[in-house]
CSV table of C-alpha atoms in Angstrom, one decimal:
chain,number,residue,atom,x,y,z
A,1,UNK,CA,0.0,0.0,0.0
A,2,UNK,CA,2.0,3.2,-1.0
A,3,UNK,CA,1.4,6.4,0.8
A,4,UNK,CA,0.6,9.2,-0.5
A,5,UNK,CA,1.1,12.8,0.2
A,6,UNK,CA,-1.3,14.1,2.6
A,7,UNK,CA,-3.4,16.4,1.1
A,8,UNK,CA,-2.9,18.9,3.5
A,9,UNK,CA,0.2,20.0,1.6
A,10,UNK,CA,-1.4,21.3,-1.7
A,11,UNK,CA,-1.6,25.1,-1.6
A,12,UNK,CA,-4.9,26.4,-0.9
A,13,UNK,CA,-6.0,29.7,-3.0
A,14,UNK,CA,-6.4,31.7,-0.1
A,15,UNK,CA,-5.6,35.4,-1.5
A,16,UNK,CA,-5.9,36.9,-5.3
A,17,UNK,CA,-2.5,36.0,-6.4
A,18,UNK,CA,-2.6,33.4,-8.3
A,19,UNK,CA,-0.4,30.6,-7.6
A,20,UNK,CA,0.5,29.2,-10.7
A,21,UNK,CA,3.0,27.3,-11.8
A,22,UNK,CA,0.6,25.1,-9.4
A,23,UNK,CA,2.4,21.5,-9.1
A,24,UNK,CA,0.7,19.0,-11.0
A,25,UNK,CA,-2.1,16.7,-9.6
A,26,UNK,CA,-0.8,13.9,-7.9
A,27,UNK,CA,-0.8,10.4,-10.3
A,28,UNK,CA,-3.3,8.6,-8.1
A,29,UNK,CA,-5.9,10.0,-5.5
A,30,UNK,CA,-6.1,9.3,-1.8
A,31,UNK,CA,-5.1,5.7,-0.7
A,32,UNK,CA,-8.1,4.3,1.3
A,33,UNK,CA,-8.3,0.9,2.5
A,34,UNK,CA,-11.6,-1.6,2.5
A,35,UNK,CA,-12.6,1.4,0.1
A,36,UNK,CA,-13.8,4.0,3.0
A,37,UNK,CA,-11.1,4.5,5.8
A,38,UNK,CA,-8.3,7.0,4.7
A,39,UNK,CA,-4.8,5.3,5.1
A,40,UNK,CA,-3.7,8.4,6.8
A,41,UNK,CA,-5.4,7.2,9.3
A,42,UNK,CA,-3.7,4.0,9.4
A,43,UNK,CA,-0.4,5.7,9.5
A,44,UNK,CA,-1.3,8.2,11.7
A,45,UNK,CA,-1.6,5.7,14.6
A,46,UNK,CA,1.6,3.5,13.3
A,47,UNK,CA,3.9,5.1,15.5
A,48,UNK,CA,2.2,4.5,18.5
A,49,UNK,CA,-0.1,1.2,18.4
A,50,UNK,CA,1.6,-0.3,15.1
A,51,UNK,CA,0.0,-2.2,12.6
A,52,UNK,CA,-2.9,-3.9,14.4
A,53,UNK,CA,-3.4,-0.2,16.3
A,54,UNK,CA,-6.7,0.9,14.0
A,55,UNK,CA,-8.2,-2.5,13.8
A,56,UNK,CA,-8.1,-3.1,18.1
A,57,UNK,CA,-9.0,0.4,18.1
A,58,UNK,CA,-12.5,-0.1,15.8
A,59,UNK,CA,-13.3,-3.6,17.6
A,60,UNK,CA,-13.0,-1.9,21.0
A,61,UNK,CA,-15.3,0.9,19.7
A,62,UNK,CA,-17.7,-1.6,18.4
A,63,UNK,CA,-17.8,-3.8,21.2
A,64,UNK,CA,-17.9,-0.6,23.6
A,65,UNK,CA,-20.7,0.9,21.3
A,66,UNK,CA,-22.7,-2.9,21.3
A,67,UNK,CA,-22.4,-3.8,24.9
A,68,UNK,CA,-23.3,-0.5,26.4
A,69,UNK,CA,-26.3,-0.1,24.2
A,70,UNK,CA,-25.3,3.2,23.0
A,71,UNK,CA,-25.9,1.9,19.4
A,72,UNK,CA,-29.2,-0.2,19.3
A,73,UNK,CA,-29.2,-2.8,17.1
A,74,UNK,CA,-32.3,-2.4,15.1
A,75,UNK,CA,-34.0,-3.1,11.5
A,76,UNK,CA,-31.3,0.2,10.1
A,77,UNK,CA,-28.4,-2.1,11.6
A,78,UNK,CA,-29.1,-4.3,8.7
A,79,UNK,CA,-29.7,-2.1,6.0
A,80,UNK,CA,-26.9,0.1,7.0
A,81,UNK,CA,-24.5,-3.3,6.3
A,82,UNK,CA,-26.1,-4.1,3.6
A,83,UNK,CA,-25.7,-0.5,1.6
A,84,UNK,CA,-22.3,-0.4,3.1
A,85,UNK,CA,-21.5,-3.8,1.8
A,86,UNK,CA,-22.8,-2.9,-1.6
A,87,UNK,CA,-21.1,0.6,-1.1
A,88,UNK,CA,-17.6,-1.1,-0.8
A,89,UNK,CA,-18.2,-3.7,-3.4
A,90,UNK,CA,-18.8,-0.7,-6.0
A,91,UNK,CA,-16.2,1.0,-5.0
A,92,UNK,CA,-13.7,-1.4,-5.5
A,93,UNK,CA,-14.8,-3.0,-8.6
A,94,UNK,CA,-15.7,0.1,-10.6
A,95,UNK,CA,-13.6,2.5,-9.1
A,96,UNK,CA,-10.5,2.0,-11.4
A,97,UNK,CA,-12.6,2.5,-14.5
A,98,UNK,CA,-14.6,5.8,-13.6
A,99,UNK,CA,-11.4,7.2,-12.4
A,100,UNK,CA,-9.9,6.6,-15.8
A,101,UNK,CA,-13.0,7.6,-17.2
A,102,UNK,CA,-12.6,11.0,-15.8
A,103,UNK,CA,-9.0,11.1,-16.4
A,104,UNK,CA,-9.9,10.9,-19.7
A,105,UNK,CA,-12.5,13.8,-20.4
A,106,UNK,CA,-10.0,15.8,-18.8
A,107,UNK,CA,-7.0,14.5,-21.1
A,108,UNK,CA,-9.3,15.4,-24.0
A,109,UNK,CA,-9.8,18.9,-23.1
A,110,UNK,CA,-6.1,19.1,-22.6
A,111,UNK,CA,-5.1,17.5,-25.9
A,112,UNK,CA,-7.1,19.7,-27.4
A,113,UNK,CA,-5.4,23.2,-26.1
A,114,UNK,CA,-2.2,21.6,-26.9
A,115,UNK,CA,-2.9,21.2,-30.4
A,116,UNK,CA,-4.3,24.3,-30.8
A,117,UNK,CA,-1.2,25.7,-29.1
A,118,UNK,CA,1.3,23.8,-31.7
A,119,UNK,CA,-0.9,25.0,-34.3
A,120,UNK,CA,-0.6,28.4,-33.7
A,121,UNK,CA,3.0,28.3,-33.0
A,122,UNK,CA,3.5,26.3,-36.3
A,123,UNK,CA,1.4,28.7,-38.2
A,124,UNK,CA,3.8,31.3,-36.9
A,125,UNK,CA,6.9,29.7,-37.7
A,126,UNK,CA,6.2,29.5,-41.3
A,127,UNK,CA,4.8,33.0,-41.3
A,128,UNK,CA,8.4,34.2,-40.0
A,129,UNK,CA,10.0,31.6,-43.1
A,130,UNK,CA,7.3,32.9,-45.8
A,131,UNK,CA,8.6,36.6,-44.8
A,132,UNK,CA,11.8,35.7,-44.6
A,133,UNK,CA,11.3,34.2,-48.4
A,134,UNK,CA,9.6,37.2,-49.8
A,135,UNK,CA,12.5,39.5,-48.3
A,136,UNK,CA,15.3,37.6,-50.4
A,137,UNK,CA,12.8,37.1,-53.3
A,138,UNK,CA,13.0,41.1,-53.4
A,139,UNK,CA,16.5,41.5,-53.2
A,140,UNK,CA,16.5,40.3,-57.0
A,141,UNK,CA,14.7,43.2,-58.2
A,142,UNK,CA,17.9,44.4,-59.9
A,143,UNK,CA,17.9,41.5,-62.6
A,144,UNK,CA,14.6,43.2,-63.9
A,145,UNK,CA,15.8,46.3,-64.5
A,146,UNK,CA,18.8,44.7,-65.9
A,147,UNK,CA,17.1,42.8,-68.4
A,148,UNK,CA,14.8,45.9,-69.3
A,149,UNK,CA,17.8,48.4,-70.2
A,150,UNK,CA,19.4,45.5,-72.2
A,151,UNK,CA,16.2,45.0,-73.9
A,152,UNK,CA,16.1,48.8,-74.7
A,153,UNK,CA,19.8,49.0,-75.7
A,154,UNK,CA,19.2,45.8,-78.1
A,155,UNK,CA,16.5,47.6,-79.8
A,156,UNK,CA,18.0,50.4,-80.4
A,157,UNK,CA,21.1,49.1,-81.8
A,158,UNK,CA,19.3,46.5,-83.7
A,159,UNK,CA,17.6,49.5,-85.1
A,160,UNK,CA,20.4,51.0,-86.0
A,161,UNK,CA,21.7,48.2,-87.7
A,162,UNK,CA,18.3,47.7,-90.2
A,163,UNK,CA,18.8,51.5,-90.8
A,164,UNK,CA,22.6,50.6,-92.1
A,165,UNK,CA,21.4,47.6,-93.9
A,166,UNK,CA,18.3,49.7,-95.9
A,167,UNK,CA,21.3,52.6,-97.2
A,168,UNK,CA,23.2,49.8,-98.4
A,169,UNK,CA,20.6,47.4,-100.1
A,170,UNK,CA,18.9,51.0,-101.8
A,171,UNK,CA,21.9,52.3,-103.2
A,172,UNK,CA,23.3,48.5,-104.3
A,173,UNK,CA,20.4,48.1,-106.2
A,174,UNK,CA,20.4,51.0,-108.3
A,175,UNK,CA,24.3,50.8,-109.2
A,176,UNK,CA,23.1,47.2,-109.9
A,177,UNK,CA,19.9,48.6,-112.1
A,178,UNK,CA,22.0,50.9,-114.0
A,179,UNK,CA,24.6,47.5,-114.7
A,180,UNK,CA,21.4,45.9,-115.9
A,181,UNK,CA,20.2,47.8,-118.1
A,182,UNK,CA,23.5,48.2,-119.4
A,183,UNK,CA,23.7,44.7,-120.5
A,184,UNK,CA,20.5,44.1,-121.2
A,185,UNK,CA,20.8,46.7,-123.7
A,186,UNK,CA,24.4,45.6,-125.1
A,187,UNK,CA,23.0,42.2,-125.8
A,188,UNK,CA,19.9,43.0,-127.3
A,189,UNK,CA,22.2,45.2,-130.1
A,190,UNK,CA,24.6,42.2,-130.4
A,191,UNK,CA,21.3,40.0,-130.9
A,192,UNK,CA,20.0,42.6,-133.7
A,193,UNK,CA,23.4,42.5,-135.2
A,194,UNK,CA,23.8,38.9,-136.1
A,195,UNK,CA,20.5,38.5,-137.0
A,196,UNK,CA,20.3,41.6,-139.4
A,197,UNK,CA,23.7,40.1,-140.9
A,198,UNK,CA,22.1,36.8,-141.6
A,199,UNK,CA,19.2,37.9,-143.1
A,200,UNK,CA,21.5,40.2,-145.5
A,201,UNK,CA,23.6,37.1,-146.3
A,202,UNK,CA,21.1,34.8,-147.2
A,203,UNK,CA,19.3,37.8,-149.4
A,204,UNK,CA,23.1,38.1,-151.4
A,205,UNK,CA,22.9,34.5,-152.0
A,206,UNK,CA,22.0,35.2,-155.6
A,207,UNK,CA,20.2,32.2,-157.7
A,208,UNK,CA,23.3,31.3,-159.5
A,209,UNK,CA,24.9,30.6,-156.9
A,210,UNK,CA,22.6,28.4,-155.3
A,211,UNK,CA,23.2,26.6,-158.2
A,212,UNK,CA,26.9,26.3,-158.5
A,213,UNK,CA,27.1,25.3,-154.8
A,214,UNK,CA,24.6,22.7,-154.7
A,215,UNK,CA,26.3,20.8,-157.6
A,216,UNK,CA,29.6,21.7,-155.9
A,217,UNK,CA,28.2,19.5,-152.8
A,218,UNK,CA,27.0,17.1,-154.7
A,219,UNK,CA,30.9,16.4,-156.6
A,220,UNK,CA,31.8,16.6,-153.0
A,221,UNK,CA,29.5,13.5,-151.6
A,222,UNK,CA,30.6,11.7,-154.7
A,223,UNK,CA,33.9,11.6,-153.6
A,224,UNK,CA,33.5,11.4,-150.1
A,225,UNK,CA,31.0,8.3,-150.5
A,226,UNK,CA,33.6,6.3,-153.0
A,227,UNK,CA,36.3,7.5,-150.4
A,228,UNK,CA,34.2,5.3,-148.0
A,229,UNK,CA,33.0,2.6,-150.1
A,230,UNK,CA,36.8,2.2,-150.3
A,231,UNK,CA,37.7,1.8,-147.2
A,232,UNK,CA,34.8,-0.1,-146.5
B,1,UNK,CA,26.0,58.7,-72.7
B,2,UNK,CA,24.9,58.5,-76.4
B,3,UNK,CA,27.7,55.9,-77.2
B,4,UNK,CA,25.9,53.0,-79.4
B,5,UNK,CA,27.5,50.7,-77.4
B,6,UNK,CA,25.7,50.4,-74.4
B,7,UNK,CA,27.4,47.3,-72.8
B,8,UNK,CA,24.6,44.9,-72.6
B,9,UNK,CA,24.5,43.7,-69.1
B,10,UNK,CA,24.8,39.6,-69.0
B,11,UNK,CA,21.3,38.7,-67.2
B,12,UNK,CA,21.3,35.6,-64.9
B,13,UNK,CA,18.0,34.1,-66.2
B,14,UNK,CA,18.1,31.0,-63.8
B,15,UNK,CA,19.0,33.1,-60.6
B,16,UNK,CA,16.2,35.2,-61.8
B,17,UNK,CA,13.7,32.4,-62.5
B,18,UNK,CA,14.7,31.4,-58.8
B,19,UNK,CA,13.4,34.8,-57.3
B,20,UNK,CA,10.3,35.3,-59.2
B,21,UNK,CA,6.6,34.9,-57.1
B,22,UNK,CA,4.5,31.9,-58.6
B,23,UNK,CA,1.8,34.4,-59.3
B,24,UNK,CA,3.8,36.6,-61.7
B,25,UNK,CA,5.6,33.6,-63.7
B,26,UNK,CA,3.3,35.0,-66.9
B,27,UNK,CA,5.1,38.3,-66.9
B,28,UNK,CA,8.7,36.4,-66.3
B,29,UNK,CA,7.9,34.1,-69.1
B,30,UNK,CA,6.2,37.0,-71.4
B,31,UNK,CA,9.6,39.2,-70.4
B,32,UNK,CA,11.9,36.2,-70.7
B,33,UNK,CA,10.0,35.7,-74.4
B,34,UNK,CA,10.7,39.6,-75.5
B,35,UNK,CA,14.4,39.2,-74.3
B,36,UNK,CA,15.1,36.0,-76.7
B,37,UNK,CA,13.4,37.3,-79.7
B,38,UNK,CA,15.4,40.7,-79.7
B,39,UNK,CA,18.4,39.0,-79.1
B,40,UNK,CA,17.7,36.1,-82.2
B,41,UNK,CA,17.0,39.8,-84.1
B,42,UNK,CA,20.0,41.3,-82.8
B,43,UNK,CA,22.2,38.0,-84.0
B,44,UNK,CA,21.0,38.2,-87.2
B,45,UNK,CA,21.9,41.3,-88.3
B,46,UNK,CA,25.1,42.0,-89.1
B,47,UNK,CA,27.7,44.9,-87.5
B,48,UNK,CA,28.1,46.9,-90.5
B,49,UNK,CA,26.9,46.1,-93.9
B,50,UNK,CA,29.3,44.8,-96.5
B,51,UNK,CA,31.5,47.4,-98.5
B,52,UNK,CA,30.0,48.8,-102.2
B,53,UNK,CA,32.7,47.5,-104.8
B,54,UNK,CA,32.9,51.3,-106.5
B,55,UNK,CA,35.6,50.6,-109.4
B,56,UNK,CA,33.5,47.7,-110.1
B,57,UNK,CA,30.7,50.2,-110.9
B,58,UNK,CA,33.1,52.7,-112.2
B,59,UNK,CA,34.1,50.4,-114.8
B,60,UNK,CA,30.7,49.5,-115.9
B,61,UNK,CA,28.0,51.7,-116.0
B,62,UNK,CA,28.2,54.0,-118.9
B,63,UNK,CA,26.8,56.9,-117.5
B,64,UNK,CA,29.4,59.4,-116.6
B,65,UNK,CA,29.5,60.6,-113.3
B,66,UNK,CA,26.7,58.7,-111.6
B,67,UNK,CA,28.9,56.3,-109.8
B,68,UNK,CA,30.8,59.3,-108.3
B,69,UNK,CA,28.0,61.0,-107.5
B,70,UNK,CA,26.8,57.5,-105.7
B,71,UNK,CA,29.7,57.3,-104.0
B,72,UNK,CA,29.9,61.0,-102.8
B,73,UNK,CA,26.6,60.9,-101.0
B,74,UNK,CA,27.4,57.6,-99.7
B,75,UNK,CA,30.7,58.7,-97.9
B,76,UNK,CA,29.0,61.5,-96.9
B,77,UNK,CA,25.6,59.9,-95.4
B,78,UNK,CA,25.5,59.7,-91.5
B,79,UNK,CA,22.7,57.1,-90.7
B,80,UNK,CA,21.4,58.8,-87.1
B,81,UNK,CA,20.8,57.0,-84.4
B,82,UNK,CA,17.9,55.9,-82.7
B,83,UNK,CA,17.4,58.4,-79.9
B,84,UNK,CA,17.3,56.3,-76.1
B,85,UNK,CA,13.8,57.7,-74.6
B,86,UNK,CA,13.0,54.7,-72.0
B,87,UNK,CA,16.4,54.6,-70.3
B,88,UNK,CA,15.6,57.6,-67.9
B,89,UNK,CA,11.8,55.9,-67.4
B,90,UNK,CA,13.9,52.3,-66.6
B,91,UNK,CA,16.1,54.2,-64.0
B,92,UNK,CA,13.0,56.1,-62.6
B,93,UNK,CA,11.5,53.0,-62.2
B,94,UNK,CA,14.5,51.5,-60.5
B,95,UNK,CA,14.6,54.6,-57.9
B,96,UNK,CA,11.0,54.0,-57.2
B,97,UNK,CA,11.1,49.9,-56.6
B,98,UNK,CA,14.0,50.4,-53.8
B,99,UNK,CA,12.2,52.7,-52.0
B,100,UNK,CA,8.8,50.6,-52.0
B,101,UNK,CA,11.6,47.6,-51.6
B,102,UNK,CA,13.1,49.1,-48.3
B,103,UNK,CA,9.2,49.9,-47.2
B,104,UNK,CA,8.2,46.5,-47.6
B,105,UNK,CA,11.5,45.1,-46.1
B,106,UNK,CA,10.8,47.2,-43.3
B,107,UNK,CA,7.4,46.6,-42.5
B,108,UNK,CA,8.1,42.6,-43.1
B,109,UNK,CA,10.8,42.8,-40.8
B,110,UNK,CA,8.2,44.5,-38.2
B,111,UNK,CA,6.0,41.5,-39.1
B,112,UNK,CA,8.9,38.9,-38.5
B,113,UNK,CA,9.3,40.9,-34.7
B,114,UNK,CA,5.5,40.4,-33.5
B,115,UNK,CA,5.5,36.8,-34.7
B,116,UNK,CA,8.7,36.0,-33.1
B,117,UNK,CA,7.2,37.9,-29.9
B,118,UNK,CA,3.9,35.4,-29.9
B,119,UNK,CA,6.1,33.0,-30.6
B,120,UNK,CA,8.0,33.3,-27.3
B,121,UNK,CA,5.3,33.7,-25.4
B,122,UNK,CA,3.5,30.2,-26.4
B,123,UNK,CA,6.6,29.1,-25.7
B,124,UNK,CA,7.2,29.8,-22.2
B,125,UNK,CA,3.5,29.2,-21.6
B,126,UNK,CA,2.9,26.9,-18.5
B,127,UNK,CA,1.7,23.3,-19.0
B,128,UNK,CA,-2.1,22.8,-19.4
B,129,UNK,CA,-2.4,20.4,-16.9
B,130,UNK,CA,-1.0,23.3,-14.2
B,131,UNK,CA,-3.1,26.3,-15.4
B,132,UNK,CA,-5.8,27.6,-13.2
B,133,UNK,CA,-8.6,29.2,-15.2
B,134,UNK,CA,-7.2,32.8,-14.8
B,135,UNK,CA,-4.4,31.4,-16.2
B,136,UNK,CA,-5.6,30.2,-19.2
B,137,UNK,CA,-7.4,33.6,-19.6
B,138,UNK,CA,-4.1,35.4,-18.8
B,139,UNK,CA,-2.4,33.5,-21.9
B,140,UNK,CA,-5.2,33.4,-24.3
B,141,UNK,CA,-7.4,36.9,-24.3
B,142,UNK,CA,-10.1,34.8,-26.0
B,143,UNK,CA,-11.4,32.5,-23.9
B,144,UNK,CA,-12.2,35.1,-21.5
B,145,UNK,CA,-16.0,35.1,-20.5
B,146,UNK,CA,-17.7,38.1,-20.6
B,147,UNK,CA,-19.2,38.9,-17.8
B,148,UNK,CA,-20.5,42.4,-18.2
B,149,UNK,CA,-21.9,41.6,-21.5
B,150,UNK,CA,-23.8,38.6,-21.1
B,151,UNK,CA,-24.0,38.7,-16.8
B,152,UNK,CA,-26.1,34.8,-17.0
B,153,UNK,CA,-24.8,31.7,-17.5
B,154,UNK,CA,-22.9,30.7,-20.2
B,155,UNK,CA,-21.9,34.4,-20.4
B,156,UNK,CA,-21.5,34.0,-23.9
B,157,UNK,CA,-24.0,34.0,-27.4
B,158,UNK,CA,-25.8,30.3,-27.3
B,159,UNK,CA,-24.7,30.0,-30.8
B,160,UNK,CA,-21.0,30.5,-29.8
B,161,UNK,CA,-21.4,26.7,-27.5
């Protein structure tokens, strides 16, 4: 039978101030034994009558009580045993599981704070990282702007280049019309030329001389076909 | 400075990519977009345009004179060029950002403080299980009852059970 601390010891709330850190509750409640007499009790008389001290001590009441007739035994005397019979019984067979029933409401509401507590404290801490995020996030403002003046001094110089580009292509293309037309016009002449010097040819070819050539080709084949048959 | 070589500024796109908020990644991308097609534009042309073979020309078009004319006005073109307007905007706008940056900076760090402060306190906060009810309503403002406001039991709006 373990003792436990008497009670006596727990700080009552006797002005405003309030006492807290209070200690926490003790694990178990007061030690009784036969499920109604305190065991402070039993201890407090250990020093003096020892262990059997509170059991002589009831008897002798009893007996005292009994034999003088201060207690009467009457109809009550049994119904008083009975209901503390059944009293006892109760106690001791459903006592652990009501306590731990109660324990239990009371863990609930306690594990329900706590969470709410981590919660919040969780919900802080990545409130302090998210800011913490956003200020380095900002310190990269300067790439922007760098990108926007290189996209303005691309442009412009881009620009610049087309413009070159256009004076160039414009003034290549007329020296390169002028070239052109220059032979364009050179060959059309040269064209003219041969044809106007066939067509005066073949007009000079007088009638005669068709005549005198064609029987000039045809000596020609003669000879050139027994030249062959010949060889052949 | 009107040089026409304004040192273009090498751009760290991935750093860059790193810093940018998830809900502005359009205008990155749209930016990022621009950026790439005037630089493919810029590649392609050329720095200066090829040289006009002149006694090529002078050698064969007839015309007297026109060649050296050409080439006169030629020499003597200056192509101008294109006159910077947004650079003084860009720096503006530059000015203006680090002073809303230093605002914000500021008023985030403010933030970071309180946070840091509640933090503390829930941390040094008693256990549950040793809290009297003044206690609790010491730590947390909250779940302090009411009592001028609703002086009967449960001292608070039914709804609010």
């Amino acid at each position: 039978v373990v003792c436990s601390v008497l009670h006596a010891t727990r700080q009552l709330h006797t002005t405003q101030q309030s006492l807290a850190p209070l200690p926490p509750l003790p694990e178990k409640g007061g030690e009784v034994r036969h499920g109604l007499i305190p065991e402070e009790f039993f201890q407090f008389l250990y020093p003096k009558t020892g262990v059997t001290g509170p059991y002589m001590l009831g008897t002798g009441l009893v007996l005292y009580l009994l034999s003088k007739e201060i207690y009467v035994v009457n109809h009550e005397t049994v119904a008083s045993a009975c209901i503390l019979g059944v009293i006892i019984y109760g106690i001791k067979r459903f006592g652990p599981d009501v306590a731990a029933f109660a324990d239990k409401l009371n863990e609930e509401k306690v594990a329900k704070a706590l969470a709410v507590k981590n919660e919040a404290i969780e919900s802080l801490q990545t409130a302090i990282e998210e800011e913490k995020k956003e200020q380095w996030r900002v310190e990269g403002r300067s790439y922007l702007f760098d990108a926007k003046r290189n996209n303005v001094a691309m442009l412009l110089e881009a620009n610049y280049r087309e413009r070159l580009m256009m004076v160039y292509n414009e003034v290549k293309k007329r020296l390169d019309y002028q070239v052109a037309m220059q032979t364009l016009k050179k060959q059309k002449e040269q064209d003219y030329m041969i044809q106007w010097v066939e067509k005066n040819v073949i007009q000079s070819i007088t009638p005669q001389q068709q005549k005198e050539s064609i029987a000039k080709c045809i000596l020609d084949l003669k000879a050139l076909s027994k030249g062959a048959h010949a060889a052949v | 400075m009107a040089g026409r070589r304004a040192a273009l500024k090498a751009v760290d796109w991935a750093a860059f990519a790193e810093r940018v908020p998830p809900n502005q990644r359009a205008m990155y991308n749209a930016l990022k977009t621009r950026s790439d097609a005037l630089t493919a534009r810029l590649a392609a042309l050329p720095e200066k345009p090829p040289a006009i073979d002149w006694a090529f020309y002078k050698a064969n078009v007839a015309k007297a004179g026109m060649v050296d004319e050409f080439q006169k006005k030629f020499s003597a073109l200056k192509v101008p060029e294109p006159v910077d307007t947004q650079t003084a905007k860009i720096d503006a706008q530059e000015k203006e950002a680090a002073k809303s940056t230093a605002e914000y900076v500021q008023a985030s760090k403010a933030r970071i403080a309180q946070y840091e402060q509640q933090l503390q306190k829930l941390k040094n906060m008693i256990p549950f299980e040793q809290m009297t009810f003044e206690d609790l309503h010491e730590a947390f403002p909250e779940t302090k009852l009411d009592k001028e406001k609703y002086p009967y039991w449960p001292h608070k709006p039914i709804a609010d059970l």
